[in-house]
Amino acid sequence: MTEKKVKINDKVYNFDQNLTIIQACELSGIQIPRFCYHERLSIAGNCRMCLVEVVGGPPKPTASCAMQLKDLRTGPNGEEPHILTDSEMVEKARKGVMEFLLINHPLDCPICDQGGECDLQDQAMSYGLSKSRYKEEKRTVDDFDLGPLVETHMTRCISCTRCVRFTTEVAGIDQMGQTGRGENAEIATYLSKTLDSELQGNIIDLCPVGALTSKPYAFTARPWELDKTATIDVMDGVGSNIRVDTKGNRVMRIIPRENHSINEEWISDKSRFVWDGIRVQRLDVPLKRINGKLVPTTWDDAIEMASEKINQGKTSFVSGDLINLEALYAVKKLAEHIGSTKVVGDFETKFNFDCRSSYVGNGKIEDIDRVGNIILLGTNPRKEATVVNARIRKRWLSGANIFRLGPMEDLSYEVTEIGASLFDFQLFRDKMIAKKSFWKDTLFLIGQNFLKDTTSKDALNLVRSIAENEGARYLVLHPNASTVGSLELGFLTDAKIKADIFRDSDVIYNLGCESIKPKNDCFIIYQGSHGDIGASSADIILPASCYLEEDGIFVNTEGRSQYAFKAIQPPGKAKENWRIIRALSEKLGFIPSWVDLNGLRAELFEEVPSVSKVGMIIETPLEKSKKIKRLASKKPLSVYKREYYLSNIICRASKTMGNLARSRKTMALEKES
């Protein structure tokens, strides 16, 4: 890194010469107004709001987003370049730009959903004139349909092109663009198509005015009316950082929080718009089955009945995909007390993991930004880890090579195909094994489909061997939020063990799992938040909180534990998951040492140190790989079968997710025809 000395206003700084002027000003603590510039998008230089004065340079203001420090000339006597951000020239230029922007902008702030969060509104207070000199009629622009998520008010558009750059650069779709020049410039979609991307909701956040707003949120609340809770998302295993905005006891919207190590500042549409499913199809009272029908009962009766059944027969415990770590730990201790087996309900392999590094890996999401080769093994990150897929695309645009083993599906970037089976992976490894520099610059991303073959254990061992001996890194992409937490606590995944459980158990304690198929005469106790598949076969239902209704910890796909915080109260008589399990434990004669959530966490952290450093990743040493067996299976790896927008109970309860699923199906049919 070559540094360059520059003077900004009255102070001298040393910065990397490749920085732009606006970046240098930001680092020096000076805020530069902008509309088109965004740190994670390409430079456009459209709005000219970021103008600064370069002393001794051009006799006109310079767009600070488009000029690098290395392009600045020193003074005649070797003086460092001098940048002014608050001179008379700069002030006059910015006011002129703002006057132009407001010429055609409608005066509809009182009814605009962007009100209170509008960059144009804020900067007009600093640089706008008290009255306009423009007397002609304002321009109007027709709106267009972007689908069920994004509402358009294009008369407000200032042509910053953030939305166009995001969809083409980050989302990887080419359905938005700009037509015309000058006053006739318009943002539009090609052939009037709706957006086909799992990340399209991010253009709402990027729009600096009210041209693009949220359809589900439209005209429901003002930003200053909302209570804001910083928490994490559980719609996949990434653990994206989010903010939940509530009004009273209702979720009004979900927006991303910046965390460069995980989701940067993007979230998937599923994470952003699933909130309308929180209150739909809720289980809000205990239920028991009498004569084939579920009828309401009391908590005491439900707990009493559940404890009696557990005492009478062999009980097994099954975990779901949206359960926090504290509830899983409470279930683990109860299962150990009565000598029962505990399994992961929504994840199935042909083996059980023998060490932590086998289900977490030695890599991190952030490693994607640093490697030159990324190998996708039996995964579709666009569906299984959407924001990770955006990160892979960004790295591909920077020149990284992407290889894929598995089904050919659109990932929004070009890939080099390895093949379809584990045998093909063996051939690829044999071909590349001598290239030491290749492996040292490689990250494996392993999907659950890679772990479902009969020889998957050998395949995973091969990857571990490459990491151990050649310096590669690998990361398992778990699509469910609770999977890693369950594995940290010793829950099993072996398909044969599961089959034995469902065949031999008299009672199944189902903790939020929607995919179990027990024998018909098995007694099922279901603890969960929504009336879905799991609840439909239950004999007792214990209504529980969902992820926004209780504090809890989730462990993401890279082994990073994070706090999820309570944003709203659970409906009716529903209770927090850990409270339900403690009440049942006491009824069964097992008195836990903890009485509250803090005590539970203290015991959890002591027993499972790998999750104790919340917000951090505890490095996992690679276990020495076992004897390597050659992979001979030519069976093609399966595809990720879940409908993306209907992947869990909250999604299936959401009207918005249902609309997206139908829209996606319609677009697929149109492509076929």
PDB file of N, CA and C in Angstrom, residues 508-573:
ATOM      1  N   ILE A 508     -42.744 -39.294  20.921  1.00  0.00           N
ATOM      2  CA  ILE A 508     -41.825 -38.368  20.253  1.00  0.00           C
ATOM      3  C   ILE A 508     -42.074 -36.970  20.814  1.00  0.00           C
ATOM      4  N   TYR A 509     -41.038 -36.377  21.388  1.00  0.00           N
ATOM      5  CA  TYR A 509     -41.129 -34.982  21.811  1.00  0.00           C
ATOM      6  C   TYR A 509     -40.586 -34.140  20.663  1.00  0.00           C
ATOM      7  N   ASN A 510     -41.481 -33.507  19.954  1.00  0.00           N
ATOM      8  CA  ASN A 510     -41.153 -32.764  18.740  1.00  0.00           C
ATOM      9  C   ASN A 510     -40.984 -31.284  19.072  1.00  0.00           C
ATOM     10  N   LEU A 511     -39.745 -30.820  19.063  1.00  0.00           N
ATOM     11  CA  LEU A 511     -39.438 -29.427  19.357  1.00  0.00           C
ATOM     12  C   LEU A 511     -39.342 -28.634  18.053  1.00  0.00           C
ATOM     13  N   GLY A 512     -40.494 -28.307  17.479  1.00  0.00           N
ATOM     14  CA  GLY A 512     -40.548 -27.439  16.312  1.00  0.00           C
ATOM     15  C   GLY A 512     -40.103 -28.041  15.002  1.00  0.00           C
ATOM     16  N   CYS A 513     -40.149 -29.366  14.859  1.00  0.00           N
ATOM     17  CA  CYS A 513     -39.756 -30.017  13.610  1.00  0.00           C
ATOM     18  C   CYS A 513     -40.993 -30.274  12.745  1.00  0.00           C
ATOM     19  N   GLU A 514     -40.852 -30.022  11.440  1.00  0.00           N
ATOM     20  CA  GLU A 514     -41.978 -30.165  10.520  1.00  0.00           C
ATOM     21  C   GLU A 514     -41.804 -31.298   9.518  1.00  0.00           C
ATOM     22  N   SER A 515     -40.794 -32.134   9.685  1.00  0.00           N
ATOM     23  CA  SER A 515     -40.505 -33.134   8.649  1.00  0.00           C
ATOM     24  C   SER A 515     -40.453 -34.566   9.181  1.00  0.00           C
ATOM     25  N   ILE A 516     -40.931 -34.815  10.403  1.00  0.00           N
ATOM     26  CA  ILE A 516     -40.847 -36.170  10.938  1.00  0.00           C
ATOM     27  C   ILE A 516     -42.023 -37.026  10.468  1.00  0.00           C
ATOM     28  N   LYS A 517     -41.775 -38.334  10.371  1.00  0.00           N
ATOM     29  CA  LYS A 517     -42.809 -39.283   9.958  1.00  0.00           C
ATOM     30  C   LYS A 517     -42.797 -40.492  10.899  1.00  0.00           C
ATOM     31  N   PRO A 518     -43.307 -40.333  12.112  1.00  0.00           N
ATOM     32  CA  PRO A 518     -43.318 -41.453  13.058  1.00  0.00           C
ATOM     33  C   PRO A 518     -44.398 -42.469  12.716  1.00  0.00           C
ATOM     34  N   LYS A 519     -44.335 -43.618  13.394  1.00  0.00           N
ATOM     35  CA  LYS A 519     -45.358 -44.635  13.188  1.00  0.00           C
ATOM     36  C   LYS A 519     -46.708 -44.115  13.695  1.00  0.00           C
ATOM     37  N   ASN A 520     -47.782 -44.693  13.179  1.00  0.00           N
ATOM     38  CA  ASN A 520     -49.127 -44.176  13.439  1.00  0.00           C
ATOM     39  C   ASN A 520     -49.538 -44.205  14.909  1.00  0.00           C
ATOM     40  N   ASP A 521     -49.096 -45.211  15.653  1.00  0.00           N
ATOM     41  CA  ASP A 521     -49.521 -45.325  17.044  1.00  0.00           C
ATOM     42  C   ASP A 521     -48.597 -44.599  18.019  1.00  0.00           C
ATOM     43  N   CYS A 522     -47.665 -43.843  17.522  1.00  0.00           N
ATOM     44  CA  CYS A 522     -46.729 -43.104  18.360  1.00  0.00           C
ATOM     45  C   CYS A 522     -47.412 -41.859  18.936  1.00  0.00           C
ATOM     46  N   PHE A 523     -47.207 -41.599  20.210  1.00  0.00           N
ATOM     47  CA  PHE A 523     -47.774 -40.421  20.863  1.00  0.00           C
ATOM     48  C   PHE A 523     -46.827 -39.244  20.632  1.00  0.00           C
ATOM     49  N   ILE A 524     -47.350 -38.148  20.105  1.00  0.00           N
ATOM     50  CA  ILE A 524     -46.509 -37.006  19.733  1.00  0.00           C
ATOM     51  C   ILE A 524     -46.847 -35.788  20.591  1.00  0.00           C
ATOM     52  N   ILE A 525     -45.822 -35.259  21.225  1.00  0.00           N
ATOM     53  CA  ILE A 525     -45.920 -33.989  21.956  1.00  0.00           C
ATOM     54  C   ILE A 525     -45.227 -32.937  21.104  1.00  0.00           C
ATOM     55  N   TYR A 526     -45.960 -31.939  20.667  1.00  0.00           N
ATOM     56  CA  TYR A 526     -45.411 -30.919  19.784  1.00  0.00           C
ATOM     57  C   TYR A 526     -45.274 -29.596  20.527  1.00  0.00           C
ATOM     58  N   GLN A 527     -44.078 -29.042  20.514  1.00  0.00           N
ATOM     59  CA  GLN A 527     -43.818 -27.726  21.076  1.00  0.00           C
ATOM     60  C   GLN A 527     -43.373 -26.809  19.948  1.00  0.00           C
ATOM     61  N   GLY A 528     -44.197 -25.805  19.665  1.00  0.00           N
ATOM     62  CA  GLY A 528     -43.866 -24.923  18.552  1.00  0.00           C
ATOM     63  C   GLY A 528     -44.763 -23.713  18.515  1.00  0.00           C
ATOM     64  N   SER A 529     -44.540 -22.866  17.509  1.00  0.00           N
ATOM     65  CA  SER A 529     -45.220 -21.575  17.441  1.00  0.00           C
ATOM     66  C   SER A 529     -46.375 -21.533  16.454  1.00  0.00           C
ATOM     67  N   HIS A 530     -46.342 -22.365  15.403  1.00  0.00           N
ATOM     68  CA  HIS A 530     -47.339 -22.268  14.342  1.00  0.00           C
ATOM     69  C   HIS A 530     -48.026 -23.615  14.102  1.00  0.00           C
ATOM     70  N   GLY A 531     -49.293 -23.528  13.712  1.00  0.00           N
ATOM     71  CA  GLY A 531     -50.050 -24.720  13.354  1.00  0.00           C
ATOM     72  C   GLY A 531     -49.723 -25.174  11.956  1.00  0.00           C
ATOM     73  N   ASP A 532     -48.753 -26.042  11.817  1.00  0.00           N
ATOM     74  CA  ASP A 532     -48.290 -26.496  10.514  1.00  0.00           C
ATOM     75  C   ASP A 532     -48.262 -28.023  10.508  1.00  0.00           C
ATOM     76  N   ILE A 533     -47.351 -28.616   9.742  1.00  0.00           N
ATOM     77  CA  ILE A 533     -47.300 -30.070   9.575  1.00  0.00           C
ATOM     78  C   ILE A 533     -47.069 -30.772  10.911  1.00  0.00           C
ATOM     79  N   GLY A 534     -46.119 -30.283  11.691  1.00  0.00           N
ATOM     80  CA  GLY A 534     -45.805 -30.912  12.965  1.00  0.00           C
ATOM     81  C   GLY A 534     -46.966 -30.914  13.932  1.00  0.00           C
ATOM     82  N   ALA A 535     -47.704 -29.818  13.995  1.00  0.00           N
ATOM     83  CA  ALA A 535     -48.835 -29.706  14.905  1.00  0.00           C
ATOM     84  C   ALA A 535     -50.010 -30.570  14.466  1.00  0.00           C
ATOM     85  N   SER A 536     -50.156 -30.781  13.163  1.00  0.00           N
ATOM     86  CA  SER A 536     -51.322 -31.512  12.658  1.00  0.00           C
ATOM     87  C   SER A 536     -51.355 -32.965  13.119  1.00  0.00           C
ATOM     88  N   SER A 537     -50.191 -33.563  13.408  1.00  0.00           N
ATOM     89  CA  SER A 537     -50.139 -34.960  13.834  1.00  0.00           C
ATOM     90  C   SER A 537     -49.949 -35.102  15.340  1.00  0.00           C
ATOM     91  N   ALA A 538     -49.980 -33.988  16.082  1.00  0.00           N
ATOM     92  CA  ALA A 538     -49.673 -34.013  17.507  1.00  0.00           C
ATOM     93  C   ALA A 538     -50.868 -34.453  18.343  1.00  0.00           C
ATOM     94  N   ASP A 539     -50.553 -35.041  19.491  1.00  0.00           N
ATOM     95  CA  ASP A 539     -51.575 -35.402  20.471  1.00  0.00           C
ATOM     96  C   ASP A 539     -51.660 -34.366  21.588  1.00  0.00           C
ATOM     97  N   ILE A 540     -50.560 -33.715  21.842  1.00  0.00           N
ATOM     98  CA  ILE A 540     -50.505 -32.585  22.779  1.00  0.00           C
ATOM     99  C   ILE A 540     -49.729 -31.467  22.101  1.00  0.00           C
ATOM    100  N   ILE A 541     -50.242 -30.258  22.192  1.00  0.00           N
ATOM    101  CA  ILE A 541     -49.551 -29.098  21.628  1.00  0.00           C
ATOM    102  C   ILE A 541     -49.231 -28.113  22.745  1.00  0.00           C
ATOM    103  N   LEU A 542     -47.955 -27.765  22.850  1.00  0.00           N
ATOM    104  CA  LEU A 542     -47.489 -26.787  23.826  1.00  0.00           C
ATOM    105  C   LEU A 542     -47.096 -25.528  23.055  1.00  0.00           C
ATOM    106  N   PRO A 543     -47.915 -24.466  23.087  1.00  0.00           N
ATOM    107  CA  PRO A 543     -47.662 -23.275  22.267  1.00  0.00           C
ATOM    108  C   PRO A 543     -46.448 -22.497  22.760  1.00  0.00           C
ATOM    109  N   ALA A 544     -45.545 -22.203  21.824  1.00  0.00           N
ATOM    110  CA  ALA A 544     -44.282 -21.567  22.185  1.00  0.00           C
ATOM    111  C   ALA A 544     -44.076 -20.265  21.424  1.00  0.00           C
ATOM    112  N   SER A 545     -43.113 -19.492  21.895  1.00  0.00           N
ATOM    113  CA  SER A 545     -42.732 -18.251  21.235  1.00  0.00           C
ATOM    114  C   SER A 545     -41.977 -18.549  19.945  1.00  0.00           C
ATOM    115  N   CYS A 546     -42.016 -17.598  19.012  1.00  0.00           N
ATOM    116  CA  CYS A 546     -41.155 -17.697  17.839  1.00  0.00           C
ATOM    117  C   CYS A 546     -39.903 -16.850  18.079  1.00  0.00           C
ATOM    118  N   TYR A 547     -39.042 -16.740  17.068  1.00  0.00           N
ATOM    119  CA  TYR A 547     -37.717 -16.142  17.255  1.00  0.00           C
ATOM    120  C   TYR A 547     -37.745 -14.651  17.597  1.00  0.00           C
ATOM    121  N   LEU A 548     -38.839 -13.954  17.284  1.00  0.00           N
ATOM    122  CA  LEU A 548     -38.940 -12.534  17.616  1.00  0.00           C
ATOM    123  C   LEU A 548     -39.629 -12.291  18.956  1.00  0.00           C
ATOM    124  N   GLU A 549     -40.011 -13.365  19.643  1.00  0.00           N
ATOM    125  CA  GLU A 549     -40.799 -13.235  20.872  1.00  0.00           C
ATOM    126  C   GLU A 549     -40.061 -13.713  22.118  1.00  0.00           C
ATOM    127  N   GLU A 550     -38.774 -14.021  21.984  1.00  0.00           N
ATOM    128  CA  GLU A 550     -37.988 -14.435  23.136  1.00  0.00           C
ATOM    129  C   GLU A 550     -36.508 -14.169  22.877  1.00  0.00           C
ATOM    130  N   ASP A 551     -35.757 -13.955  23.942  1.00  0.00           N
ATOM    131  CA  ASP A 551     -34.307 -13.838  23.843  1.00  0.00           C
ATOM    132  C   ASP A 551     -33.716 -15.229  23.650  1.00  0.00           C
ATOM    133  N   GLY A 552     -32.679 -15.298  22.849  1.00  0.00           N
ATOM    134  CA  GLY A 552     -32.051 -16.591  22.623  1.00  0.00           C
ATOM    135  C   GLY A 552     -30.745 -16.447  21.863  1.00  0.00           C
ATOM    136  N   ILE A 553     -30.025 -17.525  21.753  1.00  0.00           N
ATOM    137  CA  ILE A 553     -28.764 -17.572  21.021  1.00  0.00           C
ATOM    138  C   ILE A 553     -28.914 -18.540  19.857  1.00  0.00           C
ATOM    139  N   PHE A 554     -28.415 -18.132  18.692  1.00  0.00           N
ATOM    140  CA  PHE A 554     -28.350 -19.009  17.531  1.00  0.00           C
ATOM    141  C   PHE A 554     -26.892 -19.087  17.071  1.00  0.00           C
ATOM    142  N   VAL A 555     -26.496 -20.257  16.619  1.00  0.00           N
ATOM    143  CA  VAL A 555     -25.138 -20.466  16.111  1.00  0.00           C
ATOM    144  C   VAL A 555     -25.225 -20.575  14.601  1.00  0.00           C
ATOM    145  N   ASN A 556     -24.516 -19.687  13.893  1.00  0.00           N
ATOM    146  CA  ASN A 556     -24.659 -19.662  12.439  1.00  0.00           C
ATOM    147  C   ASN A 556     -23.791 -20.732  11.767  1.00  0.00           C
ATOM    148  N   THR A 557     -23.830 -20.743  10.484  1.00  0.00           N
ATOM    149  CA  THR A 557     -23.219 -21.816   9.704  1.00  0.00           C
ATOM    150  C   THR A 557     -21.707 -21.888   9.863  1.00  0.00           C
ATOM    151  N   GLU A 558     -21.037 -20.804  10.269  1.00  0.00           N
ATOM    152  CA  GLU A 558     -19.590 -20.806  10.470  1.00  0.00           C
ATOM    153  C   GLU A 558     -19.198 -21.016  11.926  1.00  0.00           C
ATOM    154  N   GLY A 559     -20.205 -21.326  12.789  1.00  0.00           N
ATOM    155  CA  GLY A 559     -19.933 -21.593  14.198  1.00  0.00           C
ATOM    156  C   GLY A 559     -19.908 -20.364  15.070  1.00  0.00           C
ATOM    157  N   ARG A 560     -20.450 -19.255  14.593  1.00  0.00           N
ATOM    158  CA  ARG A 560     -20.481 -18.001  15.341  1.00  0.00           C
ATOM    159  C   ARG A 560     -21.811 -17.904  16.098  1.00  0.00           C
ATOM    160  N   SER A 561     -21.766 -17.855  17.417  1.00  0.00           N
ATOM    161  CA  SER A 561     -22.985 -17.692  18.201  1.00  0.00           C
ATOM    162  C   SER A 561     -23.345 -16.207  18.277  1.00  0.00           C
ATOM    163  N   GLN A 562     -24.657 -15.915  18.207  1.00  0.00           N
ATOM    164  CA  GLN A 562     -25.145 -14.544  18.211  1.00  0.00           C
ATOM    165  C   GLN A 562     -26.425 -14.452  19.020  1.00  0.00           C
ATOM    166  N   TYR A 563     -26.617 -13.302  19.657  1.00  0.00           N
ATOM    167  CA  TYR A 563     -27.828 -13.063  20.424  1.00  0.00           C
ATOM    168  C   TYR A 563     -28.982 -12.667  19.513  1.00  0.00           C
ATOM    169  N   ALA A 564     -30.132 -13.281  19.734  1.00  0.00           N
ATOM    170  CA  ALA A 564     -31.397 -12.818  19.157  1.00  0.00           C
ATOM    171  C   ALA A 564     -32.211 -12.230  20.301  1.00  0.00           C
ATOM    172  N   PHE A 565     -32.742 -11.036  20.099  1.00  0.00           N
ATOM    173  CA  PHE A 565     -33.429 -10.334  21.176  1.00  0.00           C
ATOM    174  C   PHE A 565     -34.934 -10.256  20.928  1.00  0.00           C
ATOM    175  N   LYS A 566     -35.663 -10.250  22.012  1.00  0.00           N
ATOM    176  CA  LYS A 566     -37.120 -10.194  21.976  1.00  0.00           C
ATOM    177  C   LYS A 566     -37.596  -8.846  21.460  1.00  0.00           C
ATOM    178  N   ALA A 567     -38.481  -8.865  20.462  1.00  0.00           N
ATOM    179  CA  ALA A 567     -39.010  -7.626  19.883  1.00  0.00           C
ATOM    180  C   ALA A 567     -40.482  -7.417  20.224  1.00  0.00           C
ATOM    181  N   ILE A 568     -41.252  -8.509  20.348  1.00  0.00           N
ATOM    182  CA  ILE A 568     -42.684  -8.430  20.657  1.00  0.00           C
ATOM    183  C   ILE A 568     -43.034  -9.521  21.662  1.00  0.00           C
ATOM    184  N   GLN A 569     -44.229  -9.412  22.218  1.00  0.00           N
ATOM    185  CA  GLN A 569     -44.719 -10.409  23.157  1.00  0.00           C
ATOM    186  C   GLN A 569     -45.386 -11.567  22.405  1.00  0.00           C
ATOM    187  N   PRO A 570     -45.281 -12.783  22.923  1.00  0.00           N
ATOM    188  CA  PRO A 570     -45.971 -13.907  22.273  1.00  0.00           C
ATOM    189  C   PRO A 570     -47.482 -13.776  22.436  1.00  0.00           C
ATOM    190  N   PRO A 571     -48.256 -14.356  21.503  1.00  0.00           N
ATOM    191  CA  PRO A 571     -49.715 -14.209  21.564  1.00  0.00           C
ATOM    192  C   PRO A 571     -50.351 -15.138  22.592  1.00  0.00           C
ATOM    193  N   GLY A 572     -51.483 -14.731  23.112  1.00  0.00           N
ATOM    194  CA  GLY A 572     -52.281 -15.591  23.979  1.00  0.00           C
ATOM    195  C   GLY A 572     -51.509 -16.154  25.154  1.00  0.00           C
ATOM    196  N   LYS A 573     -51.564 -17.480  25.305  1.00  0.00           N
ATOM    197  CA  LYS A 573     -50.918 -18.167  26.418  1.00  0.00           C
ATOM    198  C   LYS A 573     -49.601 -18.830  26.019  1.00  0.00           C
TER     199      LYS A 573
END
